[in-house]
mmCIF file of C-alpha atoms in Angstrom:
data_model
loop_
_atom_site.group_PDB
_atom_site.id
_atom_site.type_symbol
_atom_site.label_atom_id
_atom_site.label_comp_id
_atom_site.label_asym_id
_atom_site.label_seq_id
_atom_site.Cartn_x
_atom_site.Cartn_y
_atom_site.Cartn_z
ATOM 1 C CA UNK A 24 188.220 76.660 82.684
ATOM 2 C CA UNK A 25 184.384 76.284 82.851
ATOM 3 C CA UNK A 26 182.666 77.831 85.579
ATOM 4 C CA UNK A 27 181.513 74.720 87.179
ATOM 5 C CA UNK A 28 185.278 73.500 87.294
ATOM 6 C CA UNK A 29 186.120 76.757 88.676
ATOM 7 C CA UNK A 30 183.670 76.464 91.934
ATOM 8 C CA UNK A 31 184.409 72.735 92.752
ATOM 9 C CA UNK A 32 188.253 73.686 92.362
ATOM 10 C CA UNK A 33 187.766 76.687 94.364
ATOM 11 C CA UNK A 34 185.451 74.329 97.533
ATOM 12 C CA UNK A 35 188.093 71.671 97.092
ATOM 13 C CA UNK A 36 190.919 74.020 97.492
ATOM 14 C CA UNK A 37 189.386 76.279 100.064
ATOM 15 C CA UNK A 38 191.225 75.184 102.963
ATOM 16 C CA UNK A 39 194.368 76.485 101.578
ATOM 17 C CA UNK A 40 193.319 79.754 100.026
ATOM 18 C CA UNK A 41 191.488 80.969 103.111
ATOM 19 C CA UNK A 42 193.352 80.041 105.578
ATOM 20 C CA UNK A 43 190.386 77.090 106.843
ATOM 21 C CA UNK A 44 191.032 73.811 108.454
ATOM 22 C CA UNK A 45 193.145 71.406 106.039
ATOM 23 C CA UNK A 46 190.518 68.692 106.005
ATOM 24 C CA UNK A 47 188.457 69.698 102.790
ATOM 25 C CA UNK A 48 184.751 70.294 103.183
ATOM 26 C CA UNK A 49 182.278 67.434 101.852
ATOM 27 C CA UNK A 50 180.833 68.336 98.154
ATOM 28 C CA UNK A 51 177.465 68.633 100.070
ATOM 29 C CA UNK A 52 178.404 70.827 102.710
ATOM 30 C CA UNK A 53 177.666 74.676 103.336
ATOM 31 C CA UNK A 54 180.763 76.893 103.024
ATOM 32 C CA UNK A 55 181.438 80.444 103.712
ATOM 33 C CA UNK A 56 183.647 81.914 100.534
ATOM 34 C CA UNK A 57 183.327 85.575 101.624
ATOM 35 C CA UNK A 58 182.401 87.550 104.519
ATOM 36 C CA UNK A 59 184.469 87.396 107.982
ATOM 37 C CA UNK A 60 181.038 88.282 109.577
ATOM 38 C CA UNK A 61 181.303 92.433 110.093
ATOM 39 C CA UNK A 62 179.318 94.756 108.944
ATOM 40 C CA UNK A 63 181.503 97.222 107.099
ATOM 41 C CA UNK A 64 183.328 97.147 104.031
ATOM 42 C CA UNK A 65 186.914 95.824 104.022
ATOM 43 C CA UNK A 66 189.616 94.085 102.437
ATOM 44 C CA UNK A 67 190.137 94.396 99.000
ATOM 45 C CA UNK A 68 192.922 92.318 97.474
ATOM 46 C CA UNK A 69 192.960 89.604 100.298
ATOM 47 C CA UNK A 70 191.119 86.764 100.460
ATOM 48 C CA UNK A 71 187.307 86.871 100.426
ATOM 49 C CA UNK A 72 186.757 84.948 103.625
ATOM 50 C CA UNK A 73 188.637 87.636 105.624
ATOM 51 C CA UNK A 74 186.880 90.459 104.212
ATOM 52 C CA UNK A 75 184.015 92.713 105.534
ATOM 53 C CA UNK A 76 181.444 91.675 103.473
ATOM 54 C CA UNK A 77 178.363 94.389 104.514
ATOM 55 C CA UNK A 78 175.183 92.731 104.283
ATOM 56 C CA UNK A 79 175.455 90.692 100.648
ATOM 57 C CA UNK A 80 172.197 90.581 99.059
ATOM 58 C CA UNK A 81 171.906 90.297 95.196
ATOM 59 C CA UNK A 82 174.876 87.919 93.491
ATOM 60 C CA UNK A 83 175.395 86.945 90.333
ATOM 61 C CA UNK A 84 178.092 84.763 88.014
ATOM 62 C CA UNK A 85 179.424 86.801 85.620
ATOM 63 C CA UNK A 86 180.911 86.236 82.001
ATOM 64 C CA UNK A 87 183.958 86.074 83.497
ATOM 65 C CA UNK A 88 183.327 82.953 85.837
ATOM 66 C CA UNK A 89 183.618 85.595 88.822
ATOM 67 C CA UNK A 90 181.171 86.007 91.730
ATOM 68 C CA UNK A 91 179.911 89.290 91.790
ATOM 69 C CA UNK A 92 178.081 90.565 94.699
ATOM 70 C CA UNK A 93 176.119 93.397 96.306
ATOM 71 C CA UNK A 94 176.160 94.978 99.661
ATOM 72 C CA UNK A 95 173.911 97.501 100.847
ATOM 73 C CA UNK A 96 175.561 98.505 103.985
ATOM 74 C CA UNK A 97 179.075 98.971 102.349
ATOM 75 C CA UNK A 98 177.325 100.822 98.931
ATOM 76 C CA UNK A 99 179.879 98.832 96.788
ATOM 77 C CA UNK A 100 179.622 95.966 94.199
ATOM 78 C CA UNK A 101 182.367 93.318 94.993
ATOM 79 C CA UNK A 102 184.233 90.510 92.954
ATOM 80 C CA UNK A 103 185.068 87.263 94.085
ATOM 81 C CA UNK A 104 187.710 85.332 91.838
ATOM 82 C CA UNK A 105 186.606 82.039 92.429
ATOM 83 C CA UNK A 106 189.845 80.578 90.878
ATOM 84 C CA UNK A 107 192.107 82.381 93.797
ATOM 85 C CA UNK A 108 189.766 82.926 96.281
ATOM 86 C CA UNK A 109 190.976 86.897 96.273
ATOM 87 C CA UNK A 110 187.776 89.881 96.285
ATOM 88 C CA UNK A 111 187.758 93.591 95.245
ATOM 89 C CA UNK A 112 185.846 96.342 94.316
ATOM 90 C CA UNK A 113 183.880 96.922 90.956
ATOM 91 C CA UNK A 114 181.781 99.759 91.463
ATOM 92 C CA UNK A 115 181.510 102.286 94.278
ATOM 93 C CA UNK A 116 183.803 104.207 96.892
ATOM 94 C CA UNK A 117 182.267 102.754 100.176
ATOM 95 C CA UNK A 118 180.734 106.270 101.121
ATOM 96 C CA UNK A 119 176.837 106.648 100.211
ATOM 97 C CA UNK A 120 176.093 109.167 97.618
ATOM 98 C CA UNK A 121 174.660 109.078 94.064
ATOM 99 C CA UNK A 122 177.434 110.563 91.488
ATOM 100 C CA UNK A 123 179.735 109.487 88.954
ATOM 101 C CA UNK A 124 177.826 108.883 85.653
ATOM 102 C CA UNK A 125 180.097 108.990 82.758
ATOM 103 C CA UNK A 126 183.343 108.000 84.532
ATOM 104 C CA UNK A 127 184.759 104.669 86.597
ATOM 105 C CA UNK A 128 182.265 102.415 88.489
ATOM 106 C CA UNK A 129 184.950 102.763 90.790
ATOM 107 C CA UNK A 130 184.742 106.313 91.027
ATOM 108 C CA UNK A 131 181.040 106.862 91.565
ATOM 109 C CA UNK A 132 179.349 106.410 94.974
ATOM 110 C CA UNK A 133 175.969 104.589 95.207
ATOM 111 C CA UNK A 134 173.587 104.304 97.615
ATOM 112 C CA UNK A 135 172.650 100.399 98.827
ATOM 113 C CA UNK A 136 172.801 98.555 95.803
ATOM 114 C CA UNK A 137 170.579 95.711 95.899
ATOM 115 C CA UNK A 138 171.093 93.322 92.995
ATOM 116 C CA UNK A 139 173.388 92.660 89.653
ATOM 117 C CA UNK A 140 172.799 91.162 86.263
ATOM 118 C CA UNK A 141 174.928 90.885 83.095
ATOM 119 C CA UNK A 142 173.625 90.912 79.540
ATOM 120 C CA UNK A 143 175.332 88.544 77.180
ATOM 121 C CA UNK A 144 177.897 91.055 75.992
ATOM 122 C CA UNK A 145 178.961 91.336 79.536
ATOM 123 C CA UNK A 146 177.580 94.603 80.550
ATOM 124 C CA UNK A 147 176.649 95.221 84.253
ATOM 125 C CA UNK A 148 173.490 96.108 85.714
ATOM 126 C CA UNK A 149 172.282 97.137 89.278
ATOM 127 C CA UNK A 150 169.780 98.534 91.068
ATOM 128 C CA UNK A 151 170.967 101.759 93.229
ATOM 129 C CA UNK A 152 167.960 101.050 95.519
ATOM 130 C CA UNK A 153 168.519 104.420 97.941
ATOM 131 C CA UNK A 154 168.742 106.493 94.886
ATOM 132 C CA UNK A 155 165.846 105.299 92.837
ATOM 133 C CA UNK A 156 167.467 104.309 89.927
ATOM 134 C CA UNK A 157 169.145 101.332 87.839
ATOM 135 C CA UNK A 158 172.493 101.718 86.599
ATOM 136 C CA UNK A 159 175.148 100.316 83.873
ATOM 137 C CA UNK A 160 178.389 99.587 83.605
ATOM 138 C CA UNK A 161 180.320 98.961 80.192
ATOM 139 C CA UNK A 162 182.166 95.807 79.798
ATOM 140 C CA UNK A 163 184.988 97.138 78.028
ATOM 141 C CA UNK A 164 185.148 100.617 79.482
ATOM 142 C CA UNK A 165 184.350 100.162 83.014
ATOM 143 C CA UNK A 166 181.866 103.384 82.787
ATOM 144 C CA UNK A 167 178.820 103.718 84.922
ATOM 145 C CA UNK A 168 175.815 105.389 83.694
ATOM 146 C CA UNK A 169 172.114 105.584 84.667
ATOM 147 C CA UNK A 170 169.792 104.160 82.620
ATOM 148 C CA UNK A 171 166.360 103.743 84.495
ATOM 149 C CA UNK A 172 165.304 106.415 86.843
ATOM 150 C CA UNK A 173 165.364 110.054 87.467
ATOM 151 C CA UNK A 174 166.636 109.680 91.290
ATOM 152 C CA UNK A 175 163.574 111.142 92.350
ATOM 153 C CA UNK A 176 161.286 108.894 94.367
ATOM 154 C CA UNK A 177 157.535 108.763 93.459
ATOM 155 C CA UNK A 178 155.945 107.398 90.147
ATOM 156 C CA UNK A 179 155.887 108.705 86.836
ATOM 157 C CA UNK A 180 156.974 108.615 83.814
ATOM 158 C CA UNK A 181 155.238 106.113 81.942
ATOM 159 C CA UNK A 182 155.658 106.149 77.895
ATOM 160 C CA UNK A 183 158.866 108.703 78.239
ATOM 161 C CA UNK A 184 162.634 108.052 78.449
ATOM 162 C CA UNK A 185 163.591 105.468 81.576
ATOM 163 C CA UNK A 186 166.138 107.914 82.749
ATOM 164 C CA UNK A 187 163.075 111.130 83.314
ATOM 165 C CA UNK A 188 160.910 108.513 85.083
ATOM 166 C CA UNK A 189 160.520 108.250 88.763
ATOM 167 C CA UNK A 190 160.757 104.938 90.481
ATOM 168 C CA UNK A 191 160.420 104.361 94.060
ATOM 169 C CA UNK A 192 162.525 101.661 95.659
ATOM 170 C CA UNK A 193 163.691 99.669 92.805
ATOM 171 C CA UNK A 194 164.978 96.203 94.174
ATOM 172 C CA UNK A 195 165.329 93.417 91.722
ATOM 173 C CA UNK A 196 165.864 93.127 87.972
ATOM 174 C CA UNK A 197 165.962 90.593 85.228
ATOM 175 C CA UNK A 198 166.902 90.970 81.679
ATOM 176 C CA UNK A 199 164.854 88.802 79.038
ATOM 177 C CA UNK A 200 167.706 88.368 76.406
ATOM 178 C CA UNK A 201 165.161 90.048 73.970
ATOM 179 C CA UNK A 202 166.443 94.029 74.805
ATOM 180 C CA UNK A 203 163.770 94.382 77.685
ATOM 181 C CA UNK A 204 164.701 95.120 81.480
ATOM 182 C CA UNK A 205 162.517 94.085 83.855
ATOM 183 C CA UNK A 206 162.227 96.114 87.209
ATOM 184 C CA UNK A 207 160.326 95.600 90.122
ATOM 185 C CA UNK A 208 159.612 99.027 91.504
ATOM 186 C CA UNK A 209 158.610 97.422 95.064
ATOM 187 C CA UNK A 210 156.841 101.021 96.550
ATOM 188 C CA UNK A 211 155.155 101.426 93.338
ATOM 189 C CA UNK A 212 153.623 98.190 93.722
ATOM 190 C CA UNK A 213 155.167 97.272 90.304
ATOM 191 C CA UNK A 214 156.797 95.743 87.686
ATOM 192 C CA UNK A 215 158.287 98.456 85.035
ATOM 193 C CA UNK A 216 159.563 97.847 82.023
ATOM 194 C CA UNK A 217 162.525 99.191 79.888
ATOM 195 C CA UNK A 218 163.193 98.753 76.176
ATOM 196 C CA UNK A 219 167.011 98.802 76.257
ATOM 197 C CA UNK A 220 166.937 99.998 72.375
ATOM 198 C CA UNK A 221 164.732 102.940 72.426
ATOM 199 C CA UNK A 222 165.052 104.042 76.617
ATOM 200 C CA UNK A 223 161.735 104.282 77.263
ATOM 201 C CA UNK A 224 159.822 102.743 80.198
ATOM 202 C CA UNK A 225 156.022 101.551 80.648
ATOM 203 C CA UNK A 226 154.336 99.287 83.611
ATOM 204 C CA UNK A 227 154.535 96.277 82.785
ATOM 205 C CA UNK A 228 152.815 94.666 85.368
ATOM 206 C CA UNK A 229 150.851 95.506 88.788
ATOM 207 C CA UNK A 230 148.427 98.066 89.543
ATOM 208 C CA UNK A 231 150.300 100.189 92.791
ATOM 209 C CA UNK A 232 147.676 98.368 94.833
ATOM 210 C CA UNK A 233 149.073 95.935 97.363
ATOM 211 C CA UNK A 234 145.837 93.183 97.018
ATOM 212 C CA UNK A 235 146.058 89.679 96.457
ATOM 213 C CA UNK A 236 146.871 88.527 92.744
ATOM 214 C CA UNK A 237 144.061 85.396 91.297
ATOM 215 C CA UNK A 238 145.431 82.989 89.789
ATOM 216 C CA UNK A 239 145.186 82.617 86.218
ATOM 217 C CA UNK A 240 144.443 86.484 85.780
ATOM 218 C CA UNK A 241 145.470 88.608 83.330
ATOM 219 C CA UNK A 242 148.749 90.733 83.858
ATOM 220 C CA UNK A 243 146.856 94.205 82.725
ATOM 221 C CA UNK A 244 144.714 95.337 85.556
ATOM 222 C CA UNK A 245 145.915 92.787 88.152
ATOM 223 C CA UNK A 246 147.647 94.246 91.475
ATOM 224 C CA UNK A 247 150.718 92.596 92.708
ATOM 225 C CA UNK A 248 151.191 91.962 96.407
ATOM 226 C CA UNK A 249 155.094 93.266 96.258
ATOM 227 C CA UNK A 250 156.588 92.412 93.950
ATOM 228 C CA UNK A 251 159.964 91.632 95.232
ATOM 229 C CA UNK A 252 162.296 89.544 92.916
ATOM 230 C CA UNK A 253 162.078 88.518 89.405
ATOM 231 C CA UNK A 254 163.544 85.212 87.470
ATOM 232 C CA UNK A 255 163.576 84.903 83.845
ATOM 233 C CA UNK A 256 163.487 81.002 81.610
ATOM 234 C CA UNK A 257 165.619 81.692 79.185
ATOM 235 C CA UNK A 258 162.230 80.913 76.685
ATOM 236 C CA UNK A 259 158.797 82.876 77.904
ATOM 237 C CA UNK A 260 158.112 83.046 81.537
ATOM 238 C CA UNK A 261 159.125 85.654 84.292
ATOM 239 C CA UNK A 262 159.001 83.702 87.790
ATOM 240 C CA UNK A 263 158.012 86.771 90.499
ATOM 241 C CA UNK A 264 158.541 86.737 94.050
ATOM 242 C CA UNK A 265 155.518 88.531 96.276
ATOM 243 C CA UNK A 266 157.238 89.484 99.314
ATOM 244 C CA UNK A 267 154.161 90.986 101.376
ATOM 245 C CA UNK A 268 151.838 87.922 99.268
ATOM 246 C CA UNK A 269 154.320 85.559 100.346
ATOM 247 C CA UNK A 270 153.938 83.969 97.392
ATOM 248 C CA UNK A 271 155.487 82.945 94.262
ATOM 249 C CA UNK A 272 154.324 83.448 90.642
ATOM 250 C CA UNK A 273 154.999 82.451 87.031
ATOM 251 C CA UNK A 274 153.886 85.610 84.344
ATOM 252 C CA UNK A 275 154.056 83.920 80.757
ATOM 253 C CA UNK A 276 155.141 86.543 78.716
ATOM 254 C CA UNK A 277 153.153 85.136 75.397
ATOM 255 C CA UNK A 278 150.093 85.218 76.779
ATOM 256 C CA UNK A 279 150.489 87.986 79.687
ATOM 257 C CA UNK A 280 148.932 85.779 81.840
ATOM 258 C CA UNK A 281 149.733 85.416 85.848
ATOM 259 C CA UNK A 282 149.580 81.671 87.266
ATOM 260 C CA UNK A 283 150.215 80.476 91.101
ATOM 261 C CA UNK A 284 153.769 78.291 91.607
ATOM 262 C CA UNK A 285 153.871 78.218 95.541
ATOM 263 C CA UNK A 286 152.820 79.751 98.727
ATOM 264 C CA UNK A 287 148.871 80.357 100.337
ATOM 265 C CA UNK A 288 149.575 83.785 100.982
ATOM 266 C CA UNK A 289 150.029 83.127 104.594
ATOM 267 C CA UNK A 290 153.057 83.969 106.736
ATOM 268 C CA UNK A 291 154.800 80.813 108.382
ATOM 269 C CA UNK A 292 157.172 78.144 107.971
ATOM 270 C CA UNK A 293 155.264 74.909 106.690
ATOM 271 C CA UNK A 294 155.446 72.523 103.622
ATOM 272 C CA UNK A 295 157.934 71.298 102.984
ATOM 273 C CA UNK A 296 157.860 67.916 101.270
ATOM 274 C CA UNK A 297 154.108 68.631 100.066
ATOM 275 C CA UNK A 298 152.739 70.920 97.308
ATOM 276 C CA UNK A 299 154.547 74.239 96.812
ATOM 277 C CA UNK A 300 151.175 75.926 96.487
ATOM 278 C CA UNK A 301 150.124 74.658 100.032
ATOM 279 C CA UNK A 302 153.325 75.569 101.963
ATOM 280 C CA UNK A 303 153.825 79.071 103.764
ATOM 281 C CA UNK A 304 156.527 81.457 103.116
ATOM 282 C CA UNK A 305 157.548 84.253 105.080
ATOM 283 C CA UNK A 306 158.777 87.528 103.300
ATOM 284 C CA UNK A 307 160.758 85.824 100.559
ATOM 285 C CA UNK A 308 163.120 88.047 99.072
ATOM 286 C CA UNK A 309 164.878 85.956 96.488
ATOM 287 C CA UNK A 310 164.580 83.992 93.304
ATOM 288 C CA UNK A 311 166.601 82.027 90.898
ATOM 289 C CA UNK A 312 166.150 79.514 88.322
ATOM 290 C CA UNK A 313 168.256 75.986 88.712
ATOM 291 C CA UNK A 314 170.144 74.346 85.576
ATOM 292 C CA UNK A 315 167.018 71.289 85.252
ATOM 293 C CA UNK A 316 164.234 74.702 85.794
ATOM 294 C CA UNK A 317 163.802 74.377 89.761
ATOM 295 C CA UNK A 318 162.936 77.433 91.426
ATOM 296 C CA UNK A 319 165.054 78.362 94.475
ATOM 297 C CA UNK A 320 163.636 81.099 96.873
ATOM 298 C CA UNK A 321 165.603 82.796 99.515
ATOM 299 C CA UNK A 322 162.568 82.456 102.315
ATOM 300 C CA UNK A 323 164.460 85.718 104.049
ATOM 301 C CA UNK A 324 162.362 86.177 107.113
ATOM 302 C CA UNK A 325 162.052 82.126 107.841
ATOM 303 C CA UNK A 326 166.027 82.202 107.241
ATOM 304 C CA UNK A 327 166.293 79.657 104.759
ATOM 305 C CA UNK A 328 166.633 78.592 101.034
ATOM 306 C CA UNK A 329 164.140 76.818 99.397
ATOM 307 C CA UNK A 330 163.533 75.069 95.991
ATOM 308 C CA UNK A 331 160.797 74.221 93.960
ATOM 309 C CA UNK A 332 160.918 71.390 91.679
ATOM 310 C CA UNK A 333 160.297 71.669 88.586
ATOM 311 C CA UNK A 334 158.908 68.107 87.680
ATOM 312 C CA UNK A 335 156.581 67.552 91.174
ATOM 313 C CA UNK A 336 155.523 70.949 92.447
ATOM 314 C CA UNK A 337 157.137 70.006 95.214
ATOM 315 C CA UNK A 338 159.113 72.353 97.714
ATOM 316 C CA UNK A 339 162.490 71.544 99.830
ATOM 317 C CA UNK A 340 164.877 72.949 102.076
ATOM 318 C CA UNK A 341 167.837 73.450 100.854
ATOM 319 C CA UNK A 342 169.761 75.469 103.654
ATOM 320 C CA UNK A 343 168.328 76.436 107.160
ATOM 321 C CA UNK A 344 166.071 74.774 109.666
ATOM 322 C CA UNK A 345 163.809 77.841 110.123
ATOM 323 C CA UNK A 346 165.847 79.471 112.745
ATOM 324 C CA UNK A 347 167.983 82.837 112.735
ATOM 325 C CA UNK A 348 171.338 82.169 113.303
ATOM 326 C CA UNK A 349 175.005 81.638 111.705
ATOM 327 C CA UNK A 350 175.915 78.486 110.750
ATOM 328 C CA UNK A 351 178.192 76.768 111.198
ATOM 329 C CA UNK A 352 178.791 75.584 107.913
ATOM 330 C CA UNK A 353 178.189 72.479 107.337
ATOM 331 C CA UNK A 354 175.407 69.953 106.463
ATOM 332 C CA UNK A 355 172.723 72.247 105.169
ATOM 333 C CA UNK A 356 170.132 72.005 106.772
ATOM 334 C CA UNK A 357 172.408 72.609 110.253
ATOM 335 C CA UNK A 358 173.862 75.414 108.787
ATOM 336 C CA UNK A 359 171.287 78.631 109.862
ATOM 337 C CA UNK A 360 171.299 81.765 107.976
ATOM 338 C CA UNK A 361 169.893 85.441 109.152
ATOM 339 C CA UNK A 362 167.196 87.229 106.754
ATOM 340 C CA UNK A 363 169.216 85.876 103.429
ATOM 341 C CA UNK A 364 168.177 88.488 100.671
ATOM 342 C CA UNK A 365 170.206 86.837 97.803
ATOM 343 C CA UNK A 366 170.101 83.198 96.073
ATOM 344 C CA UNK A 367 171.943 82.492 92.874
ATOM 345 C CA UNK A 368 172.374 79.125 91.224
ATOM 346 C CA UNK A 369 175.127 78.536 88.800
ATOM 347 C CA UNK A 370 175.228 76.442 85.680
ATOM 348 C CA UNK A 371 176.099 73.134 87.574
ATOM 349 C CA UNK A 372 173.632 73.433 90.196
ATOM 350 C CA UNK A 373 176.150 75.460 92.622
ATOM 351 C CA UNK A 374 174.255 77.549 94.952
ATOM 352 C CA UNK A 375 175.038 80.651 96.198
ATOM 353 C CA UNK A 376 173.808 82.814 98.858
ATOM 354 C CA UNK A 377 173.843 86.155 100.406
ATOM 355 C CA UNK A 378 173.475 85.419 104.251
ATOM 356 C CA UNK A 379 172.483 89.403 104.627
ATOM 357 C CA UNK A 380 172.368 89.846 108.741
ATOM 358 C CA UNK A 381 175.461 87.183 109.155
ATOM 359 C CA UNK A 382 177.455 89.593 106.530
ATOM 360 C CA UNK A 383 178.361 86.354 104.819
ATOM 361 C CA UNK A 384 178.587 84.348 101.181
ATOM 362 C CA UNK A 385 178.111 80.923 101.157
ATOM 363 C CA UNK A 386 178.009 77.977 98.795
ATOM 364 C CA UNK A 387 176.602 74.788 98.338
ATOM 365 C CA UNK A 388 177.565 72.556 95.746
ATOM 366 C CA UNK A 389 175.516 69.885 94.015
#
């Protein structure tokens, strides 16, 4: 069953899998698929709604049409069968710690994983953010191993093997299809780079200077106003989140060039409806790239979900009003989220997010 068919079954038959009301919610409705709103890890093998789900922030579809998603407070990566509505654990013990390389993800503890991504021969990455490095599991073997980062917090390492080099707060990673990871090493001020083939690792982007980034610049010699969260086309453009810029930008990879998308580089809550560039964000956290090329933006510390369309330049609400709070689910801009770190959008325009504060998953479908 395609993916797609798997989320609308799983929304459709929601009500009966988790225990919900037996009036089916509305295809355009907000709904909570995991997360029974504590913050500590619980309840593997039930059903995802009745879990502790400890503050979700990266998620990500995998190969297998599952949900996978981090949480920092309960240091474990979890999977949601979308088809049953059941969660467990992939990787991690629950307990904080940075150990386990060469054995089960299950086995080895971690240290507030912030996001996951899968290559196309469905092998899992994530960032260990505590421990200052980016790890691997193997599709087939279920084996974690480190593959960025020394665990030692600083900079360094430039030109050498990925694994020697010292990052310092790694939070969000893309791959490029191409062999390349892309990591933005947030107190570094930077993006770094990783050739998956060789294992070394070079800046790729950002100076460790926290100034404002011109538009139209070149990516050499350019500082990057924290870079948060990365995006990547599918063809030859990285879309990059500037949390402390509060801003959104596209990198095209042919000509290393940096070019404005949205935001004035002003904190607030404005826009929406008019030109992405003029709008303010607040602390954005979150990227990811819609099915038609739209650019969705978890707006973390304005509590919301916004998208960027690809054909106007024009940015939308998708979920929130603005406001802390959570929920209830429902339409979506009634539904209010608190400091949402993750936003995922699957092949049929499903999106997903990682209501961080609320200790919560929800989903809106198209």
């Amino acid at each position: 069953m395609r993916c797609s068919a798997v989320v609308n079954a799983f929304l459709i038959l929601a009500p009966a899998l988790l225990g919900l009301s037996t009036v089916p919610a509305k295809a355009a409705d907000v709904v909570t698929i995991a997360g029974a709103g504590e913050r500590r890890w619980f309840g593997d093998g039930g059903k995802s709604v009745d879990a502790g789900v400890a503050e979700p922030y990266g998620l990500e579809i995998g190969p297998d049409g599952a949900l996978y998603v981090c949480e920092t407070v309960g240091h474990v990566v979890r999977r949601i069968d979308l088809a049953t509505g059941r969660i467990s654990t992939v990787v991690g013990t629950g307990e904080a710690g940075n150990d386990g390389d060469g054995g089960p993800a299950t086995k080895a503890r971690v240290d507030q994983p912030y996001e996951v991504r899968f290559d196309a021969d469905g092998n899992m990455f994530f960032v260990d953010m505590t421990n200052n490095v980016v790890r691997r599991v193997d599709a087939k073997s279920k084996v974690i191993m480190t593959i960025a980062g020394s665990g030692e917090e600083g900079f360094g390492g430039d030109g050498g093997p990925a694994t020697k080099a010292k990052l310092n707060r790694p939070h969000s990673i893309c791959l490029d299809g191409r062999g390349h990871l892309y990591i933005c090493d947030i107190g570094n001020q930077r993006v770094r780079i990783v050739d998956l083939q060789s294992g070394t690792i070079e800046t790729f982007g950002g100076t460790g200077e926290g100034k404002a980034t011109p538009d139209g610049a070149p990516l050499a010699g350019t500082p990057l106003n924290g870079p948060r969260a990365l995006a990547f086309d599918g063809d030859h453009s990285l879309f990059l989140v500037l949390r402390e810029g509060n801003m959104v930008y596209r990198i095209d990879l042919e000509s290393r060039t940096l070019h404005h998308v949205a935001g004035t580089g002003r904190k607030g809550h404005m826009g929406n409806g008019g030109d992405a560039k003029l709008a303010e964000f607040f602390g954005p956290k979150g990227i990811a790239l819609g099915p038609t090329g739209d650019i969705y933006v978890a707006d973390t510390q304005n509590h919301a979900i916004r998208v960027i369309r690809k054909e106007t330049g024009i940015v939308e609400a998708v979920i929130g009003d603005g406001e802390e709070g959570d929920g209830p689910d429902a339409t979506p801009l009634s539904c209010r989220l608190d400091d949402p770190h993750g936003v995922y959008v699957g092949a049929d325009g499903t999106v997903y997010v990682g209501d961080s504060e609320n200790h919560r998953v929800r989903v809106l479908a198209p």
